Coordinates of C-alpha atoms in Angstrom, one line a residue:
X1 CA -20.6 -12.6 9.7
X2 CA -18.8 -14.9 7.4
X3 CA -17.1 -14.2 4.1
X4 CA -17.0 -15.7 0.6
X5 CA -14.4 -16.4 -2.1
X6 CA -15.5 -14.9 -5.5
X7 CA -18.4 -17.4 -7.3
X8 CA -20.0 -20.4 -5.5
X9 CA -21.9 -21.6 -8.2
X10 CA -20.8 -23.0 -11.8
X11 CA -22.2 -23.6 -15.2
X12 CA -23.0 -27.2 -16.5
X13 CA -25.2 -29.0 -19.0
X14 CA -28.6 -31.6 -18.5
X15 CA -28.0 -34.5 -19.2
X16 CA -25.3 -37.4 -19.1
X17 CA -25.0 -37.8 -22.2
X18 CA -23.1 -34.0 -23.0
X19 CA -20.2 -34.9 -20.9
X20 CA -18.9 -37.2 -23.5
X21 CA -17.5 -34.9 -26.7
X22 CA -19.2 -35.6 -30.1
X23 CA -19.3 -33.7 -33.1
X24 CA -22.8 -34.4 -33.5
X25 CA -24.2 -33.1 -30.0
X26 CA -22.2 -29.9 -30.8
X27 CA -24.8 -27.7 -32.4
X28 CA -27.0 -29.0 -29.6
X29 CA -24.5 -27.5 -27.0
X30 CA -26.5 -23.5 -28.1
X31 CA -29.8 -24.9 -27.2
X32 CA -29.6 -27.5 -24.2
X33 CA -30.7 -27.0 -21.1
X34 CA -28.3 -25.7 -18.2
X35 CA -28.0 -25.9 -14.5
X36 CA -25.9 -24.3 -11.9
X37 CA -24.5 -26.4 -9.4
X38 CA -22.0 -25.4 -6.5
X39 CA -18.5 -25.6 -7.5
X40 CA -16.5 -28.6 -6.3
X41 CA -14.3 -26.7 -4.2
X42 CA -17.0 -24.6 -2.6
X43 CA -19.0 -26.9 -1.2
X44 CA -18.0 -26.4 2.6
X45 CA -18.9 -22.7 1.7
X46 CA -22.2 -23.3 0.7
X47 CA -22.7 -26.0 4.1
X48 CA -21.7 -22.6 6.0
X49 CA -24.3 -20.4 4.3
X50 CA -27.1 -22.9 5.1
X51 CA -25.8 -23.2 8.2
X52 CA -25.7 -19.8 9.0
X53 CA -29.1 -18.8 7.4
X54 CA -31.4 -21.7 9.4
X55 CA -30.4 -18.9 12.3
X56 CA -30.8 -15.6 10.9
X57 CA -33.5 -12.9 10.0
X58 CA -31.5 -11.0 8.1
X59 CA -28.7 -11.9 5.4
X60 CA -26.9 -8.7 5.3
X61 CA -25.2 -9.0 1.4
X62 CA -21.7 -6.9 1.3
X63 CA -20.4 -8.0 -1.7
X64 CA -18.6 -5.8 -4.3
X65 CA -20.6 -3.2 -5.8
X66 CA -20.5 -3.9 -9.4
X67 CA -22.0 -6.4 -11.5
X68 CA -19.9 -9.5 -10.9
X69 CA -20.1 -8.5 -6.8
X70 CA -24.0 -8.3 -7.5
X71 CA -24.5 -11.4 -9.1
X72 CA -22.0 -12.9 -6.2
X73 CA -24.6 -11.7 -4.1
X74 CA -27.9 -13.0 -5.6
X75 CA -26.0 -16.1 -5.6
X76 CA -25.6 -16.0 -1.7
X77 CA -29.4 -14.7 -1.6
X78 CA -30.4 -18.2 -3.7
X79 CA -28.5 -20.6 -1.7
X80 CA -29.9 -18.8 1.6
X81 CA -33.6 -19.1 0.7
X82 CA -33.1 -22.6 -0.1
X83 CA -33.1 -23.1 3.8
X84 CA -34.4 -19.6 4.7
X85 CA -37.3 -18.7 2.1
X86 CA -38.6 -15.8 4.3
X87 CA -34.9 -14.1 5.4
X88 CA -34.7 -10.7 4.6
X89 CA -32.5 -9.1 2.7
X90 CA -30.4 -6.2 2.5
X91 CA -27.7 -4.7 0.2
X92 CA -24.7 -2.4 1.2
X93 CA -23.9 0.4 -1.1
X94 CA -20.4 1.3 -0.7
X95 CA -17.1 2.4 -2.8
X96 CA -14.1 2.5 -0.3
X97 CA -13.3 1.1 3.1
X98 CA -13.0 3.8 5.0
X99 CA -14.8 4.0 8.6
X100 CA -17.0 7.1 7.1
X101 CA -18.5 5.1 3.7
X102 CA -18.7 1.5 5.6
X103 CA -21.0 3.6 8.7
X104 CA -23.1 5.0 5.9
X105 CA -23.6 1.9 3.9
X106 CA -24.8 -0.2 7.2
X107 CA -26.9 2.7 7.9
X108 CA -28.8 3.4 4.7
X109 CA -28.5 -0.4 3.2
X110 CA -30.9 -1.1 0.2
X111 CA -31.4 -3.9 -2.2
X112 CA -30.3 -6.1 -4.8
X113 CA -30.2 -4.9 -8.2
X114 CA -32.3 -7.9 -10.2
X115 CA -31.0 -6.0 -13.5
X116 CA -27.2 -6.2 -13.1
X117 CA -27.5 -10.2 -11.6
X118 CA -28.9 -11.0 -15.0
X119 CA -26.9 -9.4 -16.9
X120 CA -24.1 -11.2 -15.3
X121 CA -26.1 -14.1 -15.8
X122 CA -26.6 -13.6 -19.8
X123 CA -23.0 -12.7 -20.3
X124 CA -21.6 -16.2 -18.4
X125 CA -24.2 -18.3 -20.1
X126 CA -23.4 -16.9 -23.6
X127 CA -19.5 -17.5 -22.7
X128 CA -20.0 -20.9 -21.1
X129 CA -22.2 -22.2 -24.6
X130 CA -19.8 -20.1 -27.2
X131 CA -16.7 -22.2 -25.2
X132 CA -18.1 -24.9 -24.8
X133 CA -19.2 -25.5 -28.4
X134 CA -16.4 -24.3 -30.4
X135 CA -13.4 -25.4 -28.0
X136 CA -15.4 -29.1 -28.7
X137 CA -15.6 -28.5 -32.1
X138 CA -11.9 -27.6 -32.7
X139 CA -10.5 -30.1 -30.9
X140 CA -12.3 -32.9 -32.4
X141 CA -11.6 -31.7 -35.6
X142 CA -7.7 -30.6 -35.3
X143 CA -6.7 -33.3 -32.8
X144 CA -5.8 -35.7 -35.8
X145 CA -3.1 -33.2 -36.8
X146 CA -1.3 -34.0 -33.6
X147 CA 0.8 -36.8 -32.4
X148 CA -1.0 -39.1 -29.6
X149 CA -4.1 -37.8 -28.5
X150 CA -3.6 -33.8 -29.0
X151 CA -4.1 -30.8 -26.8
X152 CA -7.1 -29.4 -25.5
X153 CA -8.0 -26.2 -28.0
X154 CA -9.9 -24.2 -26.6
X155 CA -11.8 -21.1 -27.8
X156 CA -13.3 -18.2 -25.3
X157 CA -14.9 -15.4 -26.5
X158 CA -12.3 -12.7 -25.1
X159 CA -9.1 -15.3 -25.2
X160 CA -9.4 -15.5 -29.2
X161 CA -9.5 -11.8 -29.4
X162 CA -6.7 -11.3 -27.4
X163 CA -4.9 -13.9 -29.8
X164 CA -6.2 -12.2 -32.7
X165 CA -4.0 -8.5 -31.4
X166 CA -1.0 -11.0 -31.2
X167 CA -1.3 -12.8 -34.5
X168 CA -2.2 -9.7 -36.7
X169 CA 1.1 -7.6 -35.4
X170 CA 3.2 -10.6 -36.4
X171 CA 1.5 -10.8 -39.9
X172 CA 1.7 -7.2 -40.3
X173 CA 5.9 -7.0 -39.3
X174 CA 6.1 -10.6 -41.9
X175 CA 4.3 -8.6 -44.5
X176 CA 6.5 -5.2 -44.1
X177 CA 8.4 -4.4 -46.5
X178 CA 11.1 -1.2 -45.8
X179 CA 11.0 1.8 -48.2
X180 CA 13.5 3.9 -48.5
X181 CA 13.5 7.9 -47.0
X182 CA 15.5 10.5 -47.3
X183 CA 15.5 13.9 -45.3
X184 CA 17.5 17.2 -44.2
X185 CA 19.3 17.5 -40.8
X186 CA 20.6 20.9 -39.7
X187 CA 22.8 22.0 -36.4
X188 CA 24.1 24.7 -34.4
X189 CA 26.7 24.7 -32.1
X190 CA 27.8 27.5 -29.5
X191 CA 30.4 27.7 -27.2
X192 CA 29.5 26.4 -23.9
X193 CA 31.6 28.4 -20.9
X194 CA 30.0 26.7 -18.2
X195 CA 31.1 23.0 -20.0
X196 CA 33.6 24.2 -22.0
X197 CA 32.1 22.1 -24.9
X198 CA 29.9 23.1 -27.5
X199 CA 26.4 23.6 -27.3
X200 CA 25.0 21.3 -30.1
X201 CA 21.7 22.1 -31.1
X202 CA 19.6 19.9 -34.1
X203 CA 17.3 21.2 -35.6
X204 CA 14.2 18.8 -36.9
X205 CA 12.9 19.4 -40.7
X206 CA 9.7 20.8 -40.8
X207 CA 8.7 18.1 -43.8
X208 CA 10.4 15.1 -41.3
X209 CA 11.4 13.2 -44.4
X210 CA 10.5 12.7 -48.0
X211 CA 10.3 9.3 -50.3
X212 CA 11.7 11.1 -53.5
X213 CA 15.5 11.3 -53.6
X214 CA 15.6 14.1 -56.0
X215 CA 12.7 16.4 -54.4
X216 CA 14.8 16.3 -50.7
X217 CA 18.0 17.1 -53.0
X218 CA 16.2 20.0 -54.6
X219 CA 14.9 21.4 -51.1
X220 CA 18.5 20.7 -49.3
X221 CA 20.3 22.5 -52.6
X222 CA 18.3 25.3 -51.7
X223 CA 19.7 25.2 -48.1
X224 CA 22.9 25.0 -49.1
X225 CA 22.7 27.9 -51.7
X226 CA 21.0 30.0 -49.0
X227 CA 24.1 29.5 -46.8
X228 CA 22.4 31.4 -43.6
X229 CA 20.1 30.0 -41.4
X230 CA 17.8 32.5 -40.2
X231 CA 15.5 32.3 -36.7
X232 CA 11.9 33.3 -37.6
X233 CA 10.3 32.5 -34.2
X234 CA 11.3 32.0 -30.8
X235 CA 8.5 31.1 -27.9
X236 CA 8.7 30.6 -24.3
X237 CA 5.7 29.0 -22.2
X238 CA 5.5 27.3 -19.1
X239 CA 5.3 23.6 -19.6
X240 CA 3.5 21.2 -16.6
X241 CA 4.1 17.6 -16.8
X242 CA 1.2 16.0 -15.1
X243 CA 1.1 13.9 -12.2
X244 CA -0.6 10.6 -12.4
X245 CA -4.1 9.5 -12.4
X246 CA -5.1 7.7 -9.3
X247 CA -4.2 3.8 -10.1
X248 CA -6.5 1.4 -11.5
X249 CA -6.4 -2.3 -12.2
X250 CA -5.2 -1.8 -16.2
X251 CA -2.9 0.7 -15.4
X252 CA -1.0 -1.1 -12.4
X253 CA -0.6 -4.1 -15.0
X254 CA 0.8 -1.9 -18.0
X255 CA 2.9 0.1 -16.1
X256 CA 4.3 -3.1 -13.9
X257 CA 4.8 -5.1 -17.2
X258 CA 7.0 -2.1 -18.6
X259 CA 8.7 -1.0 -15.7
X260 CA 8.8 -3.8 -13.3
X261 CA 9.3 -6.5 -15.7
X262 CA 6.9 -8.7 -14.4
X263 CA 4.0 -10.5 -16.4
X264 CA 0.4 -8.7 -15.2
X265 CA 0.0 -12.3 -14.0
X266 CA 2.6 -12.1 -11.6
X267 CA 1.6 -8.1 -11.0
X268 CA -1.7 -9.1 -10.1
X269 CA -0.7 -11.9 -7.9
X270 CA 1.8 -9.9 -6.1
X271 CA -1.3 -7.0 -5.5
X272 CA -3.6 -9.9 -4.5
X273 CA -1.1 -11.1 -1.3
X274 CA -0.7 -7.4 -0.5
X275 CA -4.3 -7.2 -0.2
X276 CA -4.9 -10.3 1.5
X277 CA -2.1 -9.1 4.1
X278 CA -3.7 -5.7 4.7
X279 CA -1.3 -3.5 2.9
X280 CA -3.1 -2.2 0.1
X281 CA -6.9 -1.8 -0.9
X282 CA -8.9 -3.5 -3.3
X283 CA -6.1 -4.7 -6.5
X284 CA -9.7 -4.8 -9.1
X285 CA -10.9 -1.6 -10.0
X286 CA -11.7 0.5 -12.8
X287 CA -12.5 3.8 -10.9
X288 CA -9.4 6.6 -11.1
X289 CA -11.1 9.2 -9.1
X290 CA -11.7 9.6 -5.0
X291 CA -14.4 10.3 -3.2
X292 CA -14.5 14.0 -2.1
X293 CA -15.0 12.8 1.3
X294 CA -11.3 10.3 1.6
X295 CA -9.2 11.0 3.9
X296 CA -5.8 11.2 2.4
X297 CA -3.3 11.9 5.5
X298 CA -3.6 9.0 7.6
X299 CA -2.6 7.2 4.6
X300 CA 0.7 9.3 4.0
X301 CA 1.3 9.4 7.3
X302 CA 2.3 5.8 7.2
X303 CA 4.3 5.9 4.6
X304 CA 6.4 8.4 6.2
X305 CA 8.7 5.5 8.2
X306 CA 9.8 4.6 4.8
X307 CA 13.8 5.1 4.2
X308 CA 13.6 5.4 0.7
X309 CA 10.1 7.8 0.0
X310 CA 9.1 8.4 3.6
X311 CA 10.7 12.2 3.0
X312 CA 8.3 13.0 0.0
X313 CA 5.2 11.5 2.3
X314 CA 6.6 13.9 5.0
X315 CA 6.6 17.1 2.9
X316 CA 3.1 16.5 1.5
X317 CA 1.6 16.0 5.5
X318 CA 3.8 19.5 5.9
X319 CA 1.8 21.1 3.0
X320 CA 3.1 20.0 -0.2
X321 CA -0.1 18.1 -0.3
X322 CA -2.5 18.9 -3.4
X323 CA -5.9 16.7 -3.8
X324 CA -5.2 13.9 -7.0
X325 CA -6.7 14.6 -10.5
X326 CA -10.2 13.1 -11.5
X327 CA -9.6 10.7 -14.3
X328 CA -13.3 9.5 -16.1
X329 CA -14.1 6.6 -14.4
X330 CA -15.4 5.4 -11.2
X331 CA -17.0 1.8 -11.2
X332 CA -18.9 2.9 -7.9
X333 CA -17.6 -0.2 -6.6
X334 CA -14.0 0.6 -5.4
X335 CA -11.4 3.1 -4.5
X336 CA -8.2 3.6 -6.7
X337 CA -5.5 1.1 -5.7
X338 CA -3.5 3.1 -2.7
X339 CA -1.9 1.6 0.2
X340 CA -3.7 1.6 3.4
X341 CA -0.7 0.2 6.3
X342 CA 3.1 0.1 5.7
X343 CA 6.0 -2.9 6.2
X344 CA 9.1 -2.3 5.6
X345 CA 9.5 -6.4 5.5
X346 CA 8.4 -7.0 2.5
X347 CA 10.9 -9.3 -0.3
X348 CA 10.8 -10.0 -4.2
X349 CA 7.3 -9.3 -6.0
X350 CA 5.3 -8.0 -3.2
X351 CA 7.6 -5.4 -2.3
X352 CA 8.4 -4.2 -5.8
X353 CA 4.9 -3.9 -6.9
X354 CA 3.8 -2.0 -2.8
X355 CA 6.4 0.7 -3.8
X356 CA 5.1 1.2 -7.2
X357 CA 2.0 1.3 -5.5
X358 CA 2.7 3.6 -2.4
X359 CA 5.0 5.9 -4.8
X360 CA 2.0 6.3 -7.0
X361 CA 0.0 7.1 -4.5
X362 CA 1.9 9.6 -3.3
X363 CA 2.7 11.3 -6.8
X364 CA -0.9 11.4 -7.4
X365 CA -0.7 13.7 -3.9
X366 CA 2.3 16.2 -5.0
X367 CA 2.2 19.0 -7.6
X368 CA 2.6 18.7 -11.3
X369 CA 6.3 19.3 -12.4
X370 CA 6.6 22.5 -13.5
X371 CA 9.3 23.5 -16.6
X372 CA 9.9 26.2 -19.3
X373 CA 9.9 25.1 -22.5
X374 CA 11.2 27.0 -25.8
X375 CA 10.3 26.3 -29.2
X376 CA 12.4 27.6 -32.0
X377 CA 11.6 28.1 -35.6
X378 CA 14.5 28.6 -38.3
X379 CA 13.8 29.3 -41.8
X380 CA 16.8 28.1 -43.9
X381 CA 16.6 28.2 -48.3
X382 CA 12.5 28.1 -47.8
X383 CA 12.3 25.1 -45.6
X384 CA 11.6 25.4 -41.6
X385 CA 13.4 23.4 -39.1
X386 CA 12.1 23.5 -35.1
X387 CA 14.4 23.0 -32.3
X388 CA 12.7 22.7 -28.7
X389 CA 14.5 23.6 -25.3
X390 CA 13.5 22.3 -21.6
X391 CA 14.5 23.8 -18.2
X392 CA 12.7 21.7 -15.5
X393 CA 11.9 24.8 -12.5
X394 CA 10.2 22.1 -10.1
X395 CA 10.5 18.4 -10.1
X396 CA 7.3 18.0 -7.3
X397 CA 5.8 14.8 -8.3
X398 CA 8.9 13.8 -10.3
X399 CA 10.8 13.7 -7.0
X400 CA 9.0 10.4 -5.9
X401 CA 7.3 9.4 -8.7
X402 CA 10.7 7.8 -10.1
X403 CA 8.9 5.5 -13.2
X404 CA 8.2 9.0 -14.9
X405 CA 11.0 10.8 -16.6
X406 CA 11.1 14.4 -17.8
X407 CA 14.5 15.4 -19.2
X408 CA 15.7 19.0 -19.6
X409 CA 17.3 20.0 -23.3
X410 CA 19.3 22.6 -23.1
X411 CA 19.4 25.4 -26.1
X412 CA 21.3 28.8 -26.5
X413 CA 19.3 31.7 -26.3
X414 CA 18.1 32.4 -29.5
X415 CA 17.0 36.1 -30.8
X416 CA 14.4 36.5 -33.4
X417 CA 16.1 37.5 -36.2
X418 CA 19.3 36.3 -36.0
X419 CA 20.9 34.3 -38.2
X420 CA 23.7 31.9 -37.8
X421 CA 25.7 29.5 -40.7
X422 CA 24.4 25.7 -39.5
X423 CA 27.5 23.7 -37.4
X424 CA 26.3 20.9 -40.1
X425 CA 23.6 20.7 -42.8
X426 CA 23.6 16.9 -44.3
X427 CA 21.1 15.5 -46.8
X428 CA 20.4 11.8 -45.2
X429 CA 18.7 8.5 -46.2
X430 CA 17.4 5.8 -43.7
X431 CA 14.7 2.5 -43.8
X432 CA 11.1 2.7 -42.4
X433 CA 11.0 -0.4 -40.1
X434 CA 8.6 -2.3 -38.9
X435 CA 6.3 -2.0 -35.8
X436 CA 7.8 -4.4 -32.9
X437 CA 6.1 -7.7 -31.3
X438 CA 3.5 -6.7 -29.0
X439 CA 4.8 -6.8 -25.6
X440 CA 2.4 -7.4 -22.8
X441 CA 1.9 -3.4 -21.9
X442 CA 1.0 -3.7 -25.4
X443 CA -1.4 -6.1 -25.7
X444 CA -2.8 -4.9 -22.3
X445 CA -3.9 -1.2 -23.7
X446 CA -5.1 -3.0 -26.8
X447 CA -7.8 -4.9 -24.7
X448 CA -8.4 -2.1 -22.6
X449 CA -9.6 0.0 -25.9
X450 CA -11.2 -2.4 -27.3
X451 CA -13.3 -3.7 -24.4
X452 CA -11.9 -7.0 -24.5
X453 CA -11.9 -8.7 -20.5
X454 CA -12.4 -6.7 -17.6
X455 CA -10.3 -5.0 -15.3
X456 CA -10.3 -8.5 -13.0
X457 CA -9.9 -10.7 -16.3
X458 CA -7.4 -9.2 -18.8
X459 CA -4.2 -11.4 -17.1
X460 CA -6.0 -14.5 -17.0
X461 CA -7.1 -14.2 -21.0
X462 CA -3.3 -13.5 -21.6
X463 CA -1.9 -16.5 -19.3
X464 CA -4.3 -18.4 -21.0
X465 CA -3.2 -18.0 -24.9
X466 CA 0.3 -18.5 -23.2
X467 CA -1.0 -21.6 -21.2
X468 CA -2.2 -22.9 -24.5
X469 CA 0.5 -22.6 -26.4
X470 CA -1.3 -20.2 -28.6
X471 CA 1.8 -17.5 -28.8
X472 CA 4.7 -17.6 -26.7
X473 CA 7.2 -14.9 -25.0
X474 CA 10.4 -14.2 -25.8
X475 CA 12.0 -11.6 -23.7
X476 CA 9.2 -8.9 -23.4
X477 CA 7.5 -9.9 -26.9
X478 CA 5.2 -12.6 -28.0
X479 CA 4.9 -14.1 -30.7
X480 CA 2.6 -16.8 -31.8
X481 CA 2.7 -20.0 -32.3
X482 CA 2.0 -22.1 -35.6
X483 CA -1.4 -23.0 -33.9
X484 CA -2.2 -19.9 -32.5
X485 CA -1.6 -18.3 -36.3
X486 CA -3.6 -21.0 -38.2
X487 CA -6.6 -20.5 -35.9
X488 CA -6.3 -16.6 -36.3
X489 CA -6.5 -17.1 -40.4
X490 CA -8.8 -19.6 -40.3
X491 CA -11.1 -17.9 -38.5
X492 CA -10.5 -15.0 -40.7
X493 CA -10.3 -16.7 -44.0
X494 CA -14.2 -18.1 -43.0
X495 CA -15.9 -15.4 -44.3
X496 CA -17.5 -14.3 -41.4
X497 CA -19.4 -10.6 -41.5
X498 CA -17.1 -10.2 -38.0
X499 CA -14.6 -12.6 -37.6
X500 CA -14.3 -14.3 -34.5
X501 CA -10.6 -13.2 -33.9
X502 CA -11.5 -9.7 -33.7
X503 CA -12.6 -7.6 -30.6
X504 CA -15.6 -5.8 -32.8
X505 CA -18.1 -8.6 -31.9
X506 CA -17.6 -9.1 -28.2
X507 CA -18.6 -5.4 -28.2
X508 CA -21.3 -5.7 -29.9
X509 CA -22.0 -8.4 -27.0
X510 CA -21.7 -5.6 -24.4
X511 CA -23.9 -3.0 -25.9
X512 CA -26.1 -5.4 -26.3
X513 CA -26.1 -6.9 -22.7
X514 CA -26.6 -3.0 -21.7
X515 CA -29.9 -4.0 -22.5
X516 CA -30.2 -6.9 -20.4
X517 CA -29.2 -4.3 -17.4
X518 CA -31.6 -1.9 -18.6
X519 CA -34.9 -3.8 -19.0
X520 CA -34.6 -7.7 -17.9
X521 CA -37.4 -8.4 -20.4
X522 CA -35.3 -8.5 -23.1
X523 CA -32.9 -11.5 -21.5
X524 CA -34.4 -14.7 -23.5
X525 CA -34.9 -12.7 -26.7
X526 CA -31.5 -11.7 -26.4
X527 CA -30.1 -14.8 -25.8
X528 CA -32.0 -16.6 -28.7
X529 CA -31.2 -13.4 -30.7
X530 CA -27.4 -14.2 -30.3
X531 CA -27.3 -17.8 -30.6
X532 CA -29.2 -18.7 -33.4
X533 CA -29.7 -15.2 -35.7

């Protein structure tokens, strides 16, 4: 048995005379022949695969199972036959490592998938030629516009757009220009014995707010000359907030950037030593569902010796438990991220981000909080105003889940027909503003819906506009540099059908890859298809 450390093998042109930059061999760069040799620091990896293949039969491959831990595997497989031509080979099927789905796996093992390897393979060829090309090409040509010799600017096909979400919120707040709104506010207020201070209701205009000064003056002169406000509807449900989906990769970052205030670099990194020390499962997954065969209470019967959530973990192995929702995906390679051993040791990042972890964990095992809500209409000159009351009943998840808030508002008890003069009935103006800078939360659920970077992938493409000095952070929000906006617009100002600052064309790039995955014939036509249509 031996293990591996993510890719062995890199990407690299034939031929000498590529390694020196030109801006004639550029165009050359789509069309050139490429090799894949073993990475520089890998090399004692690859001596221990030979090594360990001269002996074997069998080469046993239990990589992830998804596409980038299949072509991780056919890359073992390669390197293997190179010394082994006639090993055999088998694949493990698995999605959790749990004593259960690892037995199963070893006992019904299958093969590699040819399909996914080469669609891996497509994907990295198409990014290593795109890169390679245009971050030549723009740093031979901008270089001269910078003192000494010039930074390295460099160009990847999810990097730029990830730049391109930055750069076109900062245009769109430089281009905003405030208008000016005007709108009717409306209150009650009831004596409060229990407080002995009033009970201030307000009361939110049906029509929020109007650009017209004079048509809000003519609607709230209608209020005023009505002098009653009248209640029209009262209605009482029970309201549920819902407890969290299982966690994924995305969801850790966006949630850690906006609560923990850490970068989803330093989220990630944090998850990655937690995971090398045994303490959580597998930081990289897409899937927010669990097997139905997981076996939830050893798990949050560690986390019972916690002093500051091992209560809640003790109440749901006493029978507050309830099974976590099914969210839509499941990459079929990996659980959720949950915690699989407790230490209460643990300082600075690592800690922080194990009891977001462990705390989601067990909120995704608790009840959904449970409230009655009130919505009240009032009818006041011909315009409607709606007021909306909250009495939480039971907190459940709430109680450990702390990063969620679900506030009460308390109301009198309206009647249905009763009518009351308003505590205050003003006719008010304000400014529309502007959106904010993207903060990284932000910029995260951007390239999540729009496809841009994976799971594993989405901090690196942000650290690396950041490490480029592309945009910049200040507090929480980026904003972009001088260079980072003139390659955005000059991208855009091209004339391209789909600029290359915009996430629509590496989707198209993944729809067509599906392809790839679904019939490897269409690989080389693909490839040429891309490069040189």
């Amino acid at each position: 048995m031996t293990s591996l450390r993510g890719h062995v093998l890199d990407y690299e042109f034939v031929g000498s005379s590529y390694k020196t930059w030109r801006i004639e061999t550029t165009l050359d760069l789509f069309d050139i022949p490429i090799t894949r040799p073993v990475k520089s620091d890998c090399t004692a990896i690859v001596n221990n695969l030979h090594n360990l293949s001269r002996q074997a039969d069998v080469l046993f491959i239990w990589t992830d199972c998804d596409r980038e831990g299949e072509a991780i595997g056919g890359d073992v497989v390669k390197l293997c036959q190179e010394v082994n031509p006639h090993i055999e080979v088998w694949r493990a099927h698995f999605s959790d490592m749990q004593p259960t789905a690892i037995h199963r796996a070893a006992q019904n093992h299958g093969t590699m998938d040819t399909l996914q390897i080469h669609a891996v393979h497509t994907r990295s060829e198409l990014d290593f030629r795109i890169g390679a090309a245009f971050t030549r090409l723009q740093t031979l040509k901008l270089q001269r516009f910078f003192s000494d010799k010039g930074p390295v600017i460099s160009f990847g096909s999810c990097q730029f757009p990830t730049l391109g979400f930055v750069v076109d919120r900062y245009l769109q707040i430089e281009k905003f220009v405030p208008e000016e709104f005007w709108k009717i506010a409306l209150s009650y207020s009831q004596n409060n014995p229990s407080t002995k201070t009033p009970l201030i209701t307000q009361f939110t205009w049906r029509r929020d707010h109007l650009f017209e000064k004079w048509a809000c003056f003519i609607l709230y002169e209608k209020c005023v000359q009505a002098k009653l406000a009248k209640v029209t509807k009262v209605k009482s449900k029970q309201a549920s907030k819902w407890k969290p989906l299982p966690l994924t990769t995305v969801e850790l970052q966006k949630v850690g950037c906006r609560m923990l205030r850490m970068s989803g670099t330093a989220v990630m990194a944090a998850a990655e030593e937690l995971y090398r020390a045994g303490l959580i499962s597998y930081p990289r997954t897409e899937t927010d569902q669990y097997s139905d065969t997981f076996d939830f209470m050893p798990l949050i019967e560690r986390q019972t010796f916690d002093s500051s959530w091992g209560q809640y973990a003790a109440l749901l192995r006493d029978g507050e438990f309830e099974r976590p929702r099914n969210g839509k995906n499941n990459d079929k390679a990996h659980p959720p991220i949950h915690p699989v051993a407790y230490n209460g040791s643990l300082t600075g990042n690592a800690a922080r981000v194990y009891e977001f972890i462990a705390r989601r964990f067990l909120g995704s095992c608790w009840k959904n909080a449970i409230g009655m809500e009130t919505n009240v209409e009032v009818e006041m000159g011909g315009e409607l105003f709606d007021a909306k009351g909250l009495v939480i009943l039971e907190r459940n998840y709430l109680e450990v889940y702390t990063y969620d808030k679900w506030s009460g508002n308390e109301i009198p008890d309206f009647q249905t027909g009763q009518e009351f003069i308003p505590h205050s009935l003003e006719m008010k103006s304000g400014m529309t503003t502007a959106p904010n800078l993207l903060t990284e939360a932000d910029l995260i659920g951007l390239m999540e819906s729009n496809e841009i970077g994976t799971d594993a992938t989405i901090a690196e493409h942000i650290q690396k506009i950041l490490d480029r000095n592309y945009t910049f952070k200040n507090g929480q929000y980026f904003t972009p540099s001088t260079l980072g906006i003139s390659l955005v617009m000059g991208y855009d100002e091209i004339g391209f059908e789909t600029s290359l600052s915009k996430p629509f064309l590496r989707r198209e790039v993944d729809i067509l890859l599906m392809m790839v995955f679904k019939e490897f014939t269409y690989r080389i036509p693909f490839l040429h298809f891309f490069l040189f249509f």
